[in-house]
């Protein structure tokens, strides 16, 4: 069963941009945290960016800070990930997830998330 639906992935050259979208039911979208993860072949799933319900607090992995921006449109129950200045090492399957606050912040660990999409592939060539 699809819980969240990602779109916007594709193939781009280094330095290019992509915008990912994640849409969910209003019930799932109302989770305390929404976030993006990515997983490259042979590597563990990595937390990328997170946003709280109100949209005022965000967290980013150091590797994407300054290049990626997470945002949300509550009317559309959609979370976005704007990715600029993409690098080959960004190549991965990107997943959207929903979960709860831990200690007042959105967690980076995948274990903190209850609902998941099926993923959208991002490929960055040099």
PDB file of C-alpha atoms in Angstrom:
ATOM      1  CA  UNK A   1       0.000   0.000   0.000  1.00  0.00           C
ATOM      2  CA  UNK A   2       1.392   3.389  -0.976  1.00  0.00           C
ATOM      3  CA  UNK A   3       1.576   5.708   2.040  1.00  0.00           C
ATOM      4  CA  UNK A   4       3.368   8.662   0.483  1.00  0.00           C
ATOM      5  CA  UNK A   5       3.983   9.256  -3.220  1.00  0.00           C
ATOM      6  CA  UNK A   6       7.224  10.819  -4.454  1.00  0.00           C
ATOM      7  CA  UNK A   7       7.796  12.349  -7.871  1.00  0.00           C
ATOM      8  CA  UNK A   8      10.241  14.616  -9.644  1.00  0.00           C
ATOM      9  CA  UNK A   9      13.290  12.385  -9.861  1.00  0.00           C
ATOM     10  CA  UNK A  10      15.316  12.047 -13.019  1.00  0.00           C
ATOM     11  CA  UNK A  11      18.731  12.302 -14.609  1.00  0.00           C
ATOM     12  CA  UNK A  12      20.691  15.547 -14.527  1.00  0.00           C
ATOM     13  CA  UNK A  13      24.282  16.668 -15.064  1.00  0.00           C
ATOM     14  CA  UNK A  14      26.428  17.901 -12.201  1.00  0.00           C
ATOM     15  CA  UNK A  15      25.493  21.436 -11.238  1.00  0.00           C
ATOM     16  CA  UNK A  16      21.888  21.014 -12.303  1.00  0.00           C
ATOM     17  CA  UNK A  17      18.694  21.146 -10.261  1.00  0.00           C
ATOM     18  CA  UNK A  18      15.694  18.965  -9.502  1.00  0.00           C
ATOM     19  CA  UNK A  19      12.568  19.508  -7.412  1.00  0.00           C
ATOM     20  CA  UNK A  20      11.078  16.494  -5.667  1.00  0.00           C
ATOM     21  CA  UNK A  21       7.468  16.352  -4.464  1.00  0.00           C
ATOM     22  CA  UNK A  22       5.831  14.122  -1.866  1.00  0.00           C
ATOM     23  CA  UNK A  23       2.061  13.943  -1.463  1.00  0.00           C
ATOM     24  CA  UNK A  24       0.197  12.030   1.247  1.00  0.00           C
ATOM     25  CA  UNK A  25      -3.231  11.719   2.770  1.00  0.00           C
ATOM     26  CA  UNK A  26      -4.236  14.521   5.105  1.00  0.00           C
ATOM     27  CA  UNK A  27      -3.981  12.105   8.027  1.00  0.00           C
ATOM     28  CA  UNK A  28      -0.379  11.132   7.254  1.00  0.00           C
ATOM     29  CA  UNK A  29       0.587  14.646   6.225  1.00  0.00           C
ATOM     30  CA  UNK A  30      -0.495  15.882   9.679  1.00  0.00           C
ATOM     31  CA  UNK A  31       2.399  13.955  11.269  1.00  0.00           C
ATOM     32  CA  UNK A  32       4.699  16.024  13.461  1.00  0.00           C
ATOM     33  CA  UNK A  33       7.617  15.549  11.074  1.00  0.00           C
ATOM     34  CA  UNK A  34       8.011  15.109   7.335  1.00  0.00           C
ATOM     35  CA  UNK A  35      11.358  14.292   5.816  1.00  0.00           C
ATOM     36  CA  UNK A  36      13.464  13.070   2.933  1.00  0.00           C
ATOM     37  CA  UNK A  37      15.906  10.166   2.990  1.00  0.00           C
ATOM     38  CA  UNK A  38      18.169   8.763   0.291  1.00  0.00           C
ATOM     39  CA  UNK A  39      19.846   5.418  -0.279  1.00  0.00           C
ATOM     40  CA  UNK A  40      22.628   4.666  -2.738  1.00  0.00           C
ATOM     41  CA  UNK A  41      23.600   1.106  -3.765  1.00  0.00           C
ATOM     42  CA  UNK A  42      25.566  -0.602  -0.996  1.00  0.00           C
ATOM     43  CA  UNK A  43      24.932   2.191   1.502  1.00  0.00           C
ATOM     44  CA  UNK A  44      22.546   2.691   4.408  1.00  0.00           C
ATOM     45  CA  UNK A  45      19.517   4.932   4.204  1.00  0.00           C
ATOM     46  CA  UNK A  46      20.594   8.493   5.007  1.00  0.00           C
ATOM     47  CA  UNK A  47      18.517  11.335   6.418  1.00  0.00           C
ATOM     48  CA  UNK A  48      18.642  14.370   4.116  1.00  0.00           C
ATOM     49  CA  UNK A  49      16.170  17.059   5.215  1.00  0.00           C
ATOM     50  CA  UNK A  50      13.284  17.421   7.668  1.00  0.00           C
ATOM     51  CA  UNK A  51      10.503  19.888   8.430  1.00  0.00           C
ATOM     52  CA  UNK A  52       8.025  20.189  11.307  1.00  0.00           C
ATOM     53  CA  UNK A  53       4.259  20.559  11.039  1.00  0.00           C
ATOM     54  CA  UNK A  54       4.288  24.330  11.165  1.00  0.00           C
ATOM     55  CA  UNK A  55       7.073  24.595   8.606  1.00  0.00           C
ATOM     56  CA  UNK A  56       9.156  26.900  10.773  1.00  0.00           C
ATOM     57  CA  UNK A  57      11.860  24.444  11.840  1.00  0.00           C
ATOM     58  CA  UNK A  58      14.053  22.532   9.401  1.00  0.00           C
ATOM     59  CA  UNK A  59      17.080  20.234   9.659  1.00  0.00           C
ATOM     60  CA  UNK A  60      19.581  19.260   6.972  1.00  0.00           C
ATOM     61  CA  UNK A  61      22.419  16.826   6.566  1.00  0.00           C
ATOM     62  CA  UNK A  62      25.744  18.646   6.424  1.00  0.00           C
ATOM     63  CA  UNK A  63      26.387  17.249   2.952  1.00  0.00           C
ATOM     64  CA  UNK A  64      23.372  19.067   1.469  1.00  0.00           C
ATOM     65  CA  UNK A  65      23.201  22.218   3.600  1.00  0.00           C
ATOM     66  CA  UNK A  66      23.177  25.293   1.393  1.00  0.00           C
ATOM     67  CA  UNK A  67      22.208  23.289  -1.694  1.00  0.00           C
ATOM     68  CA  UNK A  68      18.876  21.661  -0.747  1.00  0.00           C
ATOM     69  CA  UNK A  69      15.732  23.317   0.635  1.00  0.00           C
ATOM     70  CA  UNK A  70      12.747  21.524   2.165  1.00  0.00           C
ATOM     71  CA  UNK A  71       9.327  23.197   2.217  1.00  0.00           C
ATOM     72  CA  UNK A  72       5.647  22.304   2.450  1.00  0.00           C
ATOM     73  CA  UNK A  73       2.265  23.345   1.094  1.00  0.00           C
ATOM     74  CA  UNK A  74      -0.383  22.346   3.601  1.00  0.00           C
ATOM     75  CA  UNK A  75      -3.300  23.028   1.260  1.00  0.00           C
ATOM     76  CA  UNK A  76      -1.859  20.483  -1.179  1.00  0.00           C
ATOM     77  CA  UNK A  77      -0.617  18.113   1.566  1.00  0.00           C
ATOM     78  CA  UNK A  78       2.708  18.150  -0.259  1.00  0.00           C
ATOM     79  CA  UNK A  79       6.334  18.378   0.866  1.00  0.00           C
ATOM     80  CA  UNK A  80       9.018  19.549  -1.550  1.00  0.00           C
ATOM     81  CA  UNK A  81      12.767  19.159  -1.795  1.00  0.00           C
ATOM     82  CA  UNK A  82      14.456  21.714  -4.017  1.00  0.00           C
ATOM     83  CA  UNK A  83      17.902  20.397  -4.941  1.00  0.00           C
ATOM     84  CA  UNK A  84      20.402  22.801  -6.497  1.00  0.00           C
ATOM     85  CA  UNK A  85      24.033  22.371  -7.537  1.00  0.00           C
ATOM     86  CA  UNK A  86      23.627  18.607  -7.652  1.00  0.00           C
ATOM     87  CA  UNK A  87      26.727  16.438  -7.401  1.00  0.00           C
ATOM     88  CA  UNK A  88      27.366  12.863  -8.595  1.00  0.00           C
ATOM     89  CA  UNK A  89      27.497  11.727  -4.958  1.00  0.00           C
ATOM     90  CA  UNK A  90      23.844  12.803  -4.608  1.00  0.00           C
ATOM     91  CA  UNK A  91      22.856   9.893  -6.859  1.00  0.00           C
ATOM     92  CA  UNK A  92      20.417   7.716  -4.899  1.00  0.00           C
ATOM     93  CA  UNK A  93      16.854   6.586  -4.482  1.00  0.00           C
ATOM     94  CA  UNK A  94      15.069   9.342  -2.552  1.00  0.00           C
ATOM     95  CA  UNK A  95      12.288   8.461  -0.118  1.00  0.00           C
ATOM     96  CA  UNK A  96       9.699  10.606   1.620  1.00  0.00           C
ATOM     97  CA  UNK A  97       8.705   9.739   5.203  1.00  0.00           C
ATOM     98  CA  UNK A  98       6.429  10.902   8.036  1.00  0.00           C
ATOM     99  CA  UNK A  99       6.988  10.517  11.784  1.00  0.00           C
ATOM    100  CA  UNK A 100       6.995  12.089  15.231  1.00  0.00           C
ATOM    101  CA  UNK A 101       9.093  14.601  17.120  1.00  0.00           C
ATOM    102  CA  UNK A 102      11.780  13.196  19.412  1.00  0.00           C
ATOM    103  CA  UNK A 103      13.011  15.530  22.122  1.00  0.00           C
ATOM    104  CA  UNK A 104      11.243  18.405  20.411  1.00  0.00           C
ATOM    105  CA  UNK A 105      12.991  17.991  17.044  1.00  0.00           C
ATOM    106  CA  UNK A 106      12.524  15.878  13.944  1.00  0.00           C
ATOM    107  CA  UNK A 107      14.878  12.882  14.068  1.00  0.00           C
ATOM    108  CA  UNK A 108      17.432  11.998  11.384  1.00  0.00           C
ATOM    109  CA  UNK A 109      17.083   8.250  11.966  1.00  0.00           C
ATOM    110  CA  UNK A 110      14.797   6.230   9.710  1.00  0.00           C
ATOM    111  CA  UNK A 111      13.606   4.399  12.829  1.00  0.00           C
ATOM    112  CA  UNK A 112      11.730   7.534  13.844  1.00  0.00           C
ATOM    113  CA  UNK A 113       9.398   7.436  10.849  1.00  0.00           C
ATOM    114  CA  UNK A 114       6.193   5.464  10.496  1.00  0.00           C
ATOM    115  CA  UNK A 115       5.069   6.055   6.912  1.00  0.00           C
ATOM    116  CA  UNK A 116       7.088   5.783   3.709  1.00  0.00           C
ATOM    117  CA  UNK A 117       6.845   6.314  -0.011  1.00  0.00           C
ATOM    118  CA  UNK A 118       8.203   3.931  -2.644  1.00  0.00           C
ATOM    119  CA  UNK A 119      10.971   6.254  -3.774  1.00  0.00           C
ATOM    120  CA  UNK A 120      12.030   8.300  -6.778  1.00  0.00           C
ATOM    121  CA  UNK A 121      15.409   7.851  -8.469  1.00  0.00           C
ATOM    122  CA  UNK A 122      17.852  10.755  -8.739  1.00  0.00           C
ATOM    123  CA  UNK A 123      20.876  10.272 -10.982  1.00  0.00           C
ATOM    124  CA  UNK A 124      23.585  12.927 -11.324  1.00  0.00           C
ATOM    125  CA  UNK A 125      26.227  12.453 -13.994  1.00  0.00           C
ATOM    126  CA  UNK A 126      29.614  14.131 -14.242  1.00  0.00           C
TER     127      UNK A 126
END
